[in-house]
Coordinates of C-alpha atoms and ligand atoms in Angstrom, one line a residue:
Chain P
M1 CA -140.8 -74.8 101.6
D2 CA -142.2 -77.9 100.1
G3 CA -139.7 -78.8 97.4
A4 CA -136.7 -78.0 99.4
D5 CA -135.5 -81.5 99.9
R6 CA -135.5 -82.9 96.4
S7 CA -132.7 -83.0 93.9
G8 CA -132.8 -80.9 90.7
L9 CA -133.8 -77.3 90.2
L10 CA -136.9 -75.8 91.7
V11 CA -138.2 -72.3 91.0
D12 CA -140.8 -71.9 93.7
D13 CA -143.5 -69.3 93.2
V14 CA -141.1 -66.6 92.1
S15 CA -142.3 -63.0 91.5
M16 CA -140.2 -60.1 90.5
V17 CA -141.3 -56.5 90.6
F18 CA -138.9 -53.8 89.5
T19 CA -139.6 -50.4 91.1
L20 CA -138.8 -47.7 88.6
P21 CA -136.9 -44.6 89.7
G22 CA -139.7 -42.2 88.5
G23 CA -142.3 -44.1 90.5
G24 CA -144.4 -47.0 89.0
S25 CA -143.2 -50.5 88.7
V26 CA -142.8 -53.4 86.2
H27 CA -144.1 -56.8 87.1
A28 CA -141.4 -58.7 85.3
L29 CA -142.4 -62.1 86.7
K30 CA -145.5 -63.3 88.5
N31 CA -145.8 -66.5 90.4
V32 CA -143.5 -68.5 88.3
T33 CA -143.1 -72.1 89.4
M34 CA -141.2 -74.8 87.7
N35 CA -139.3 -77.9 88.4
L36 CA -136.4 -79.4 86.6
A37 CA -135.1 -82.8 87.3
S38 CA -131.4 -83.5 87.1
G39 CA -130.2 -83.9 83.5
E40 CA -133.3 -82.3 81.9
L41 CA -133.0 -79.8 79.1
L42 CA -135.5 -77.0 79.3
S43 CA -135.9 -74.3 76.7
V44 CA -137.7 -71.1 77.5
L45 CA -139.4 -69.1 74.8
G46 CA -141.4 -65.9 74.7
P47 CA -141.8 -62.5 73.2
S48 CA -139.2 -60.0 74.2
G49 CA -139.8 -58.3 77.6
C50 CA -141.7 -61.3 79.0
G51 CA -139.1 -61.8 81.8
K52 CA -136.9 -64.6 80.4
T53 CA -133.6 -62.9 81.2
T54 CA -134.9 -61.8 84.6
L55 CA -135.9 -65.4 85.4
L56 CA -132.4 -66.7 84.3
N57 CA -130.7 -64.0 86.4
I58 CA -132.7 -65.1 89.4
I59 CA -131.7 -68.7 88.9
A60 CA -128.1 -67.7 88.4
G61 CA -128.3 -65.7 91.7
F62 CA -127.6 -62.3 90.2
L63 CA -131.0 -61.0 91.3
A64 CA -133.0 -61.8 94.4
P65 CA -136.7 -62.3 93.6
T66 CA -139.1 -60.0 95.4
E67 CA -141.1 -63.1 96.3
G68 CA -140.5 -66.8 96.3
A69 CA -137.2 -68.6 96.0
V70 CA -135.0 -70.9 93.9
F71 CA -133.6 -74.2 95.2
L72 CA -130.9 -76.3 93.7
N73 CA -130.6 -79.9 95.1
G74 CA -132.4 -78.8 98.2
H75 CA -130.5 -75.7 99.1
Q76 CA -131.7 -72.1 98.4
V77 CA -129.9 -70.0 95.8
T78 CA -128.7 -66.7 97.3
G79 CA -126.0 -65.7 94.9
P80 CA -123.9 -66.8 92.0
A81 CA -121.8 -69.9 92.5
A82 CA -119.8 -72.4 90.5
E83 CA -122.6 -75.0 90.7
R84 CA -124.6 -72.8 88.2
G85 CA -122.7 -72.0 85.1
M86 CA -123.7 -69.2 82.7
V87 CA -123.3 -68.9 78.9
F88 CA -124.1 -65.4 77.7
Q89 CA -125.1 -64.3 74.3
Q90 CA -121.7 -62.8 73.5
G91 CA -119.0 -60.5 74.8
A92 CA -118.6 -62.3 78.1
L93 CA -115.3 -63.9 77.3
F94 CA -112.2 -62.3 78.8
E95 CA -110.5 -60.7 75.8
W96 CA -107.2 -60.3 77.6
L97 CA -106.8 -64.0 78.0
D98 CA -106.1 -66.6 75.3
V99 CA -108.6 -69.5 74.6
R100 CA -107.0 -71.9 77.0
K101 CA -106.8 -69.4 79.9
N102 CA -110.4 -68.5 79.3
I103 CA -111.5 -72.1 79.5
S104 CA -109.4 -72.8 82.6
F105 CA -110.6 -69.7 84.4
G106 CA -113.0 -71.5 86.7
P107 CA -110.6 -74.2 87.8
R108 CA -107.8 -71.6 88.3
M109 CA -110.0 -69.4 90.4
M110 CA -110.7 -72.4 92.6
G111 CA -107.0 -72.9 93.2
K112 CA -106.7 -76.1 91.1
S113 CA -103.2 -76.9 89.8
K114 CA -102.4 -77.0 86.1
R115 CA -101.9 -80.8 86.5
E116 CA -105.6 -81.0 87.4
W117 CA -107.1 -78.8 84.8
G118 CA -104.6 -79.2 81.9
P119 CA -105.9 -82.5 80.5
K120 CA -109.5 -81.5 81.0
V121 CA -109.1 -78.3 79.1
D122 CA -107.3 -80.1 76.3
H123 CA -110.2 -82.6 76.2
L124 CA -112.8 -79.7 76.0
L125 CA -110.8 -78.0 73.3
E126 CA -111.0 -81.2 71.3
I127 CA -114.8 -81.6 71.9
V128 CA -115.7 -78.1 70.8
G129 CA -113.3 -78.3 67.8
L130 CA -110.8 -75.7 68.9
K131 CA -107.8 -78.0 69.4
D132 CA -105.5 -75.8 67.4
F133 CA -106.7 -72.5 68.8
G134 CA -105.7 -72.9 72.5
D135 CA -103.1 -70.2 72.3
K136 CA -105.0 -67.7 70.2
P137 CA -106.4 -64.6 71.8
V138 CA -110.2 -64.9 71.9
Y139 CA -110.8 -61.7 69.9
Q140 CA -109.2 -63.4 66.9
L141 CA -111.9 -66.0 66.7
S142 CA -115.2 -65.9 64.8
G143 CA -118.5 -65.4 66.7
G144 CA -119.3 -69.1 66.5
M145 CA -115.9 -70.1 67.8
Q146 CA -116.2 -67.6 70.6
Q147 CA -119.5 -69.2 71.7
R148 CA -117.8 -72.6 71.7
V149 CA -115.1 -71.2 74.0
A150 CA -117.9 -69.9 76.2
L151 CA -119.5 -73.4 76.3
A152 CA -116.1 -75.0 77.1
R153 CA -115.4 -72.4 79.8
C154 CA -118.6 -73.2 81.5
L155 CA -118.1 -77.0 81.2
A156 CA -114.6 -76.8 82.6
N157 CA -116.1 -75.9 85.9
D158 CA -118.3 -79.0 85.9
P159 CA -121.5 -77.1 87.1
D160 CA -124.7 -78.9 88.1
V161 CA -126.8 -76.6 86.0
I162 CA -125.9 -74.7 82.8
L163 CA -127.9 -71.5 82.2
M164 CA -127.8 -70.1 78.7
D165 CA -129.3 -66.7 77.7
E166 CA -129.8 -66.7 74.0
P167 CA -126.3 -68.2 73.5
L168 CA -126.6 -68.6 69.8
G169 CA -128.6 -65.4 69.2
A170 CA -125.8 -63.4 67.6
L171 CA -124.7 -66.1 65.2
D172 CA -125.6 -66.5 61.5
A173 CA -128.1 -69.1 60.6
L174 CA -125.7 -71.8 59.4
T175 CA -123.3 -71.5 62.3
R176 CA -126.3 -71.5 64.6
E177 CA -127.6 -74.9 63.3
K178 CA -124.2 -76.4 63.8
M179 CA -124.0 -75.0 67.3
Q180 CA -127.4 -76.5 68.1
G181 CA -126.0 -79.9 67.3
L182 CA -123.0 -79.2 69.6
V183 CA -125.3 -78.2 72.5
L184 CA -127.3 -81.4 72.0
Q185 CA -124.2 -83.5 71.9
L186 CA -122.7 -81.9 75.0
W187 CA -126.0 -82.3 76.8
K188 CA -126.0 -86.0 76.1
E189 CA -122.3 -86.5 76.9
T190 CA -122.3 -84.6 80.1
G191 CA -125.8 -85.3 81.4
K192 CA -126.1 -81.7 82.6
T193 CA -129.2 -79.9 83.6
I194 CA -129.7 -77.1 81.1
V195 CA -131.9 -74.1 80.9
L196 CA -131.8 -72.5 77.5
I197 CA -133.4 -69.2 76.7
T198 CA -134.0 -68.4 73.0
H199 CA -136.3 -66.3 70.9
S200 CA -136.1 -68.8 68.0
V201 CA -139.1 -71.1 68.0
E202 CA -137.2 -73.7 65.9
E203 CA -134.3 -73.7 68.3
A204 CA -136.5 -74.0 71.4
L205 CA -138.4 -77.0 69.8
F206 CA -135.3 -78.7 68.6
L207 CA -133.2 -78.4 71.7
G208 CA -135.9 -78.5 74.5
E209 CA -136.8 -81.8 76.0
R210 CA -139.2 -79.6 77.7
L211 CA -140.3 -76.2 76.5
I212 CA -141.9 -73.4 78.4
V213 CA -143.6 -70.6 76.6
M214 CA -143.8 -67.4 78.6
A215 CA -146.3 -64.6 78.3
P216 CA -145.7 -60.9 79.1
R217 CA -147.3 -58.3 81.4
P218 CA -146.8 -59.8 83.9
G219 CA -144.2 -62.3 82.9
R220 CA -145.6 -65.8 83.5
I221 CA -145.6 -69.3 82.3
H222 CA -148.2 -69.6 79.5
R223 CA -147.8 -73.2 78.3
E224 CA -145.5 -76.1 78.8
Y225 CA -144.6 -78.8 76.3
H226 CA -142.8 -82.1 76.4
L227 CA -141.0 -82.7 73.2
P228 CA -139.4 -85.7 71.5
F229 CA -137.1 -83.8 69.1
A230 CA -134.1 -83.4 71.3
E231 CA -134.0 -87.1 72.0
Q232 CA -134.4 -87.8 68.3
G233 CA -131.7 -85.3 67.5
L234 CA -129.1 -87.6 68.9
T235 CA -129.7 -90.2 66.2
I236 CA -131.6 -88.5 63.3
S237 CA -130.1 -85.6 61.4
P238 CA -131.3 -82.1 62.5
R239 CA -132.4 -81.2 59.0
E240 CA -134.6 -84.2 58.8
I241 CA -136.2 -83.5 62.2
K242 CA -136.9 -79.9 61.4
A243 CA -138.5 -80.9 58.1
S244 CA -140.8 -83.5 59.7
P245 CA -144.6 -82.9 59.8
E246 CA -144.7 -83.1 63.6
F247 CA -142.0 -80.5 64.0
I248 CA -143.6 -78.2 61.5
E249 CA -147.0 -78.5 63.2
K250 CA -145.6 -77.7 66.6
R251 CA -143.6 -74.8 65.2
E252 CA -146.7 -73.2 63.6
E253 CA -148.8 -73.7 66.7
I254 CA -146.3 -72.0 68.9
L255 CA -145.5 -69.3 66.3
S256 CA -149.2 -68.3 66.2
M257 CA -149.4 -68.4 69.9
I258 CA -146.6 -65.9 70.3
W259 CA -147.9 -63.9 67.4
E260 CA -151.2 -63.5 69.3
M261 CA -149.3 -62.3 72.4
E262 CA -147.4 -59.8 70.3
E263 CA -150.7 -58.5 68.8
E264 CA -152.2 -58.2 72.3
I265 CA -149.2 -56.1 73.4
M266 CA -149.5 -53.9 70.4
G267 CA -153.2 -53.4 71.4
G268 CA -154.4 -54.2 67.9
A269 CA -152.1 -51.5 66.4
T270 CA -151.1 -54.0 63.8
Q271 CA -154.6 -53.8 62.2
Chain E
M1 CA -130.7 -70.5 16.5
T2 CA -127.8 -68.2 17.0
D3 CA -130.0 -65.4 15.6
M4 CA -132.4 -65.8 18.5
T5 CA -129.9 -65.0 21.2
P6 CA -130.2 -61.4 22.3
K7 CA -127.1 -59.4 21.7
R8 CA -125.1 -58.3 24.7
P9 CA -124.2 -54.7 24.5
L10 CA -120.6 -54.3 23.6
R11 CA -118.5 -53.7 26.7
P12 CA -116.1 -50.9 26.5
T13 CA -112.7 -52.7 26.3
A14 CA -110.9 -50.0 28.1
A15 CA -107.1 -50.4 28.4
K16 CA -106.3 -52.2 31.6
Q17 CA -105.6 -49.6 34.2
K18 CA -102.0 -49.2 35.0
Q19 CA -101.0 -50.0 38.6
P20 CA -99.6 -46.9 40.3
S21 CA -96.1 -47.5 41.8
S22 CA -95.8 -48.2 45.5
L23 CA -93.8 -44.9 45.7
A24 CA -96.7 -43.0 44.4
M25 CA -98.9 -44.7 46.9
W26 CA -96.5 -43.9 49.7
L27 CA -96.4 -40.3 48.7
G28 CA -100.1 -40.2 48.7
I29 CA -100.5 -39.1 45.1
A30 CA -102.2 -42.4 44.2
D31 CA -104.8 -44.2 46.2
N32 CA -104.4 -47.8 47.3
S33 CA -106.1 -50.5 45.2
F34 CA -109.1 -50.7 47.5
T35 CA -109.8 -47.0 47.5
R36 CA -109.3 -46.8 43.8
Q37 CA -112.4 -49.0 43.3
K38 CA -114.6 -46.7 45.4
T39 CA -116.9 -44.5 43.6
V40 CA -117.9 -42.6 46.7
K41 CA -114.9 -40.8 48.1
F42 CA -116.1 -37.5 49.3
G43 CA -117.4 -38.1 52.8
D44 CA -115.6 -41.4 53.3
A45 CA -112.9 -40.7 55.8
T46 CA -111.1 -43.9 54.9
A47 CA -110.7 -42.7 51.4
V48 CA -108.4 -39.9 52.5
N49 CA -104.8 -41.0 52.0
S50 CA -101.7 -39.8 53.8
G51 CA -101.0 -36.9 51.3
R52 CA -97.4 -37.3 52.3
L53 CA -96.0 -35.5 49.2
Y54 CA -97.8 -32.3 50.3
G55 CA -96.5 -32.7 53.8
I56 CA -93.0 -32.9 52.4
I57 CA -93.7 -29.8 50.4
T58 CA -94.9 -27.9 53.5
V59 CA -91.8 -28.8 55.5
A60 CA -89.5 -28.0 52.5
F61 CA -91.2 -24.7 52.0
L62 CA -90.8 -23.7 55.6
L63 CA -87.1 -24.7 55.7
L64 CA -86.5 -22.8 52.4
L65 CA -88.3 -19.7 53.7
W66 CA -86.1 -19.9 56.8
W67 CA -83.0 -20.2 54.8
V68 CA -83.9 -17.4 52.3
A69 CA -85.0 -15.1 55.1
G70 CA -81.7 -15.7 56.9
A71 CA -79.5 -15.3 53.8
N72 CA -81.2 -12.0 52.8
G73 CA -81.5 -10.6 56.2
W74 CA -85.2 -10.2 56.1
I75 CA -85.7 -10.8 59.8
K76 CA -83.4 -9.4 62.5
P77 CA -81.5 -12.3 64.1
I78 CA -82.9 -11.3 67.5
Y79 CA -86.4 -12.3 66.3
W80 CA -85.4 -15.4 64.4
P81 CA -81.9 -16.8 63.9
S82 CA -80.4 -17.9 60.6
Y83 CA -79.6 -21.6 59.9
E84 CA -75.9 -20.9 60.4
A85 CA -76.5 -19.3 63.8
V86 CA -78.6 -22.2 64.9
G87 CA -76.0 -24.7 63.7
T88 CA -73.1 -22.9 65.4
R89 CA -75.1 -22.5 68.6
L90 CA -76.1 -26.2 68.6
T91 CA -72.5 -27.3 68.2
K92 CA -71.5 -24.9 71.0
L93 CA -74.3 -26.2 73.3
W94 CA -73.4 -29.8 72.5
N95 CA -69.7 -29.2 73.3
E96 CA -69.9 -26.8 76.2
G97 CA -73.4 -27.1 77.5
F98 CA -75.6 -24.2 78.6
R99 CA -74.5 -22.3 81.6
N100 CA -72.0 -25.1 82.6
V101 CA -74.7 -27.8 82.4
P102 CA -74.5 -30.2 79.4
L103 CA -77.3 -29.9 77.0
L104 CA -78.4 -33.5 77.5
E105 CA -78.6 -32.9 81.2
H106 CA -81.1 -30.1 80.6
V107 CA -83.2 -32.5 78.6
A108 CA -82.7 -35.4 81.0
I109 CA -83.8 -33.4 84.1
S110 CA -87.0 -32.3 82.4
V111 CA -87.8 -35.8 81.3
Y112 CA -87.0 -37.1 84.8
R113 CA -89.4 -34.6 86.4
V114 CA -92.2 -35.8 84.0
L115 CA -91.5 -39.5 84.7
A116 CA -91.4 -38.9 88.4
G117 CA -94.6 -36.9 88.4
V118 CA -96.5 -39.4 86.3
F119 CA -95.1 -42.3 88.3
F120 CA -96.4 -40.9 91.6
G121 CA -99.6 -39.7 90.0
A122 CA -100.3 -43.2 88.7
L123 CA -99.3 -44.8 92.0
I124 CA -101.9 -42.8 94.0
G125 CA -104.4 -42.1 91.2
I126 CA -105.0 -45.7 90.0
P127 CA -106.1 -47.1 93.4
L128 CA -108.1 -44.0 94.1
G129 CA -109.9 -44.2 90.7
F130 CA -110.5 -47.9 91.3
A131 CA -112.0 -47.1 94.8
M132 CA -114.2 -44.4 93.3
G133 CA -115.4 -46.8 90.6
L134 CA -116.1 -49.6 93.1
S135 CA -117.5 -47.9 96.2
S136 CA -120.1 -45.3 96.8
V137 CA -118.2 -44.1 99.9
A138 CA -115.0 -43.5 98.0
K139 CA -116.9 -41.9 95.1
G140 CA -118.8 -39.6 97.5
L141 CA -115.6 -38.6 99.4
F142 CA -113.4 -37.8 96.4
D143 CA -115.9 -36.8 93.6
P144 CA -116.2 -33.1 94.7
I145 CA -112.4 -32.8 94.7
V146 CA -111.9 -34.5 91.4
E147 CA -114.7 -32.6 89.7
F148 CA -113.4 -29.3 91.1
M149 CA -109.8 -30.0 90.1
R150 CA -110.6 -31.4 86.7
P151 CA -111.0 -28.1 84.8
I152 CA -108.1 -26.3 86.5
P153 CA -105.0 -26.2 84.3
P154 CA -102.0 -27.3 86.3
L155 CA -100.2 -24.1 85.3
A156 CA -102.6 -22.1 87.4
L157 CA -101.3 -23.9 90.5
I158 CA -97.6 -22.9 89.9
P159 CA -97.8 -19.7 92.0
L160 CA -99.4 -21.6 94.9
F161 CA -96.7 -24.3 94.7
I162 CA -94.0 -21.7 94.7
L163 CA -95.5 -20.1 97.8
W164 CA -95.8 -23.4 99.6
L165 CA -92.7 -25.3 98.5
G166 CA -90.4 -22.7 97.0
I167 CA -88.7 -23.4 93.7
D168 CA -86.8 -26.5 94.4
E169 CA -87.3 -30.0 93.0
T170 CA -90.1 -31.0 95.3
A171 CA -92.2 -28.1 94.2
K172 CA -91.9 -29.1 90.5
I173 CA -92.4 -32.8 91.0
S174 CA -95.4 -32.1 93.3
L175 CA -97.0 -30.0 90.7
L176 CA -96.5 -32.7 88.0
F177 CA -97.8 -35.3 90.4
L178 CA -100.9 -33.3 90.9
A179 CA -101.3 -32.8 87.1
A180 CA -101.0 -36.5 86.6
L181 CA -103.0 -37.5 89.6
F182 CA -106.4 -36.3 88.4
I183 CA -105.9 -37.6 84.9
M184 CA -105.0 -41.0 86.3
I185 CA -108.0 -41.0 88.8
I186 CA -110.4 -40.3 86.0
A187 CA -108.9 -42.8 83.6
A188 CA -108.9 -45.6 86.2
R189 CA -112.4 -44.8 87.3
S190 CA -113.8 -44.9 83.8
G191 CA -111.9 -48.1 83.2
V192 CA -113.6 -49.7 86.1
S193 CA -117.1 -48.3 85.3
G194 CA -116.7 -49.5 81.7
V195 CA -116.6 -53.2 82.6
K196 CA -119.3 -55.2 81.0
I197 CA -121.6 -56.6 83.7
S198 CA -121.7 -60.0 81.9
K199 CA -118.0 -60.4 82.4
V200 CA -118.3 -59.8 86.1
H201 CA -121.3 -62.1 86.3
A202 CA -119.4 -64.8 84.3
A203 CA -116.5 -64.6 86.7
Y204 CA -118.7 -65.0 89.8
S205 CA -120.5 -67.9 88.2
L206 CA -117.2 -69.5 87.6
G207 CA -116.5 -69.4 91.3
A208 CA -114.3 -66.3 91.6
S209 CA -114.2 -64.4 94.8
K210 CA -114.6 -60.6 95.0
L211 CA -110.8 -60.2 95.2
Q212 CA -110.3 -62.5 92.2
V213 CA -112.9 -60.6 90.2
L214 CA -111.0 -57.4 91.0
K215 CA -107.6 -58.9 90.0
N216 CA -108.7 -61.0 87.1
V217 CA -111.5 -59.1 85.5
I218 CA -111.8 -55.5 86.6
L219 CA -108.1 -54.7 86.5
P220 CA -107.3 -56.2 83.1
N221 CA -110.5 -54.8 81.7
A222 CA -109.4 -51.3 82.9
L223 CA -105.8 -51.6 81.7
P224 CA -106.4 -50.0 78.2
E225 CA -108.0 -47.0 79.8
I226 CA -105.3 -46.7 82.4
F227 CA -102.8 -46.8 79.5
T228 CA -104.5 -44.0 77.7
G229 CA -104.5 -42.1 81.0
I230 CA -100.7 -42.5 81.3
R231 CA -100.2 -41.4 77.8
T232 CA -102.4 -38.3 78.4
A233 CA -100.6 -37.6 81.7
M234 CA -97.2 -37.8 80.0
G235 CA -98.3 -35.2 77.4
V236 CA -99.8 -32.8 79.9
C237 CA -96.9 -33.2 82.3
W238 CA -94.4 -32.5 79.5
G239 CA -96.2 -29.3 78.7
T240 CA -96.5 -28.4 82.4
V241 CA -92.8 -29.1 83.2
V242 CA -91.6 -26.8 80.5
A243 CA -93.9 -24.0 81.8
A244 CA -92.9 -24.7 85.4
E245 CA -89.2 -24.4 84.4
L246 CA -89.9 -21.2 82.6
V247 CA -91.1 -19.7 85.8
A248 CA -88.5 -21.1 88.2
A249 CA -85.6 -23.4 87.6
E250 CA -81.9 -23.5 87.0
K251 CA -81.9 -26.7 84.9
G252 CA -84.2 -28.1 82.3
V253 CA -85.2 -27.3 78.8
G254 CA -87.8 -24.7 80.0
S255 CA -85.3 -22.8 82.1
M256 CA -82.8 -22.9 79.3
I257 CA -85.2 -21.1 77.0
M258 CA -86.1 -18.5 79.6
I259 CA -82.5 -17.8 80.6
A260 CA -81.4 -17.6 77.0
K261 CA -84.2 -15.1 76.3
N262 CA -82.8 -12.9 79.0
F263 CA -79.5 -12.9 77.2
L264 CA -81.2 -12.3 73.9
Q265 CA -79.9 -15.7 72.6
T266 CA -82.7 -16.3 70.2
D267 CA -80.9 -19.2 68.6
T268 CA -80.8 -21.1 71.9
V269 CA -84.5 -20.3 72.4
V270 CA -85.3 -21.8 69.0
I271 CA -83.2 -24.9 69.7
G272 CA -85.0 -25.4 73.0
I273 CA -88.4 -25.2 71.3
I274 CA -87.4 -27.7 68.7
I275 CA -86.1 -30.1 71.4
I276 CA -89.4 -29.7 73.3
G277 CA -91.3 -30.6 70.2
I278 CA -89.2 -33.6 69.4
I279 CA -89.2 -35.0 72.9
G280 CA -93.0 -34.5 73.2
Y281 CA -93.5 -36.3 70.0
G282 CA -91.1 -39.1 71.0
I283 CA -92.9 -39.7 74.3
E284 CA -96.2 -40.0 72.4
M285 CA -94.7 -42.5 70.0
I286 CA -93.1 -44.6 72.7
M287 CA -96.3 -44.7 74.6
R288 CA -98.3 -45.8 71.6
L289 CA -95.8 -48.6 70.9
L290 CA -95.9 -49.7 74.5
E291 CA -99.7 -49.7 74.3
R292 CA -99.9 -51.8 71.3
W293 CA -97.5 -54.2 72.9
L294 CA -98.9 -54.4 76.4
V295 CA -102.7 -54.1 75.8
P296 CA -103.3 -55.6 72.4
W297 CA -106.9 -56.5 73.3
R298 CA -107.8 -52.8 73.5
G299 CA -111.3 -52.3 72.0
K300 CA -111.7 -56.0 71.2
G301 CA -114.1 -56.8 74.0
Ligands
LIG401 N1 -133.2 -53.6 86.1 C1 -134.5 -53.4 85.6 N2 -135.2 -52.3 86.0 C2 -136.4 -52.1 85.6 N3 -137.1 -52.9 84.7 C3 -136.4 -54.0 84.3 C4 -135.1 -54.3 84.7 N4 -134.7 -55.5 84.1 C5 -135.8 -55.8 83.3 N5 -136.8 -55.0 83.4 C6 -138.1 -55.1 82.8 O1 -138.6 -56.4 83.1 C7 -139.2 -56.9 81.9 C8 -138.6 -58.2 81.5 O2 -137.3 -58.0 81.1 P1 -136.4 -59.2 80.6 O3 -136.3 -60.2 81.6 O4 -135.1 -58.6 80.1 O5 -137.2 -59.8 79.3 P2 -136.7 -60.8 78.2 O6 -135.4 -61.3 78.5 O7 -137.8 -61.8 78.1 O8 -136.7 -60.0 76.9 C9 -139.1 -55.9 80.8 O9 -140.3 -55.2 80.8 C10 -138.0 -55.0 81.3 O10 -138.2 -53.7 80.8
LIG402 MG1 -133.5 -61.2 77.4

């Protein structure tokens, strides 16, 4: 395989066909190829059902593609591993553990001592603004706080790649904006490679250094953008960026692109 | 200019509503402050209060009826004893026991049988249920047995157990074990199947091994269901032990009732029934407390 000896994340000609129990099949992904250098932040956008979650599950190693392969730093992905951390939309925290135990889950599973992970967890609690909540059960936290725990839990393990499947999708608009800032800040501070799936065009534009728009039936890469906004977001205020003409122009362009796809799916049913 | 402002309709200055007393709310004759503001109450289950006053009335009425019936000789004592008879009998039972066995021992032996049955049922049932939830082989092997046994009331097995094991302690505890076993298998299995796949995925992505996922995700995730299983098993076993003792036993509350019946000691029978009710209720309450204490995360996933 050609890209097998480079660093970073390589999705190499991946296809995924789900065979349905009653016969028939769904072509969830078709010949998806992409390349992510170490430290890049990629957002993935697309109408629902275009295979975003499937793609992320393949990168995470939860699904084996029917064709093609995924490589991380030169070795092939064959299953889940600590090098690839996940942040789910919600409900993936361990509700029987308190915040600190949730965050330290990874290090504890790898047999590290409390002396090793203790200071790191304290530091992460500080970064995500939950310093006084370490001993709280997670179910007592708000949705936004829970997602911050999920981010910290992922970071505590120091993965090479962070995979996020609509991590802010269940949050209210205000909390969501704040969390976008946090994601950006963490990305800068840790230098992690991040793949972020979202169905919010604004979020994809704001957070993605690179942005992939996927199209459905079969799920494939439709267009790719390189964007300046994530970089700007580290110095300029998010509100200002989102109000800038360039941002608005891109947003409208992508919105109408997705809108067209949706209309195609509906087969002109929407007039 | 003041003439130009439109007039606001006069608001009715109703006298400020009086707060009902907390006694009234406890008794259920007044709604709490939140429900009082609701305009839609019929169909809203949360607007139904405890109605405690009516509960007290029901109990008082039944006790009064009992007393009046006894005092006037409306019912023959052999069908239903009077207050006095029950009181005298209770004192006698407390002081002398029943058939040379102290009253508390009768109660204790029944409780002991239930605890033993549930303990062994959980000991075998939980691992079996886990295996069935985690492996197709285990599921295939045991599913026919579990599905076949599920609808059979344990009481229907009593004759078989008497044939096999006689009427000694082993027979009774084995019966209770079996009653608890299937409840525990089903509870553990549904606890395992109920785990959200994203939690399992998260754990693997954090570097956990299969064994670690089992111990740190699947087990704690299933604990609330297991607890419900234990509570159900306790209830079912309590009912079963009494019935089993009715059929064959020398000690235990059930046997006490049955033997008393043979001597036409209706007062002892009634006392036994009341004890059964109280202990059953007590078991349920203790289990609920334990549950709230041990699995506070229930339903919070
Ligand atoms: N386990 C599965 N079995 C069959 N079809 C599936 C399965 N998972 C996903 N699909 C199908 O694959 C397509 C892509 O799904 P998904 O990746 O969840 O899309 P997205 O996350 O972009 O909304 C959909 O048409 C979906 O119905
Ligand atoms: Mg999805």
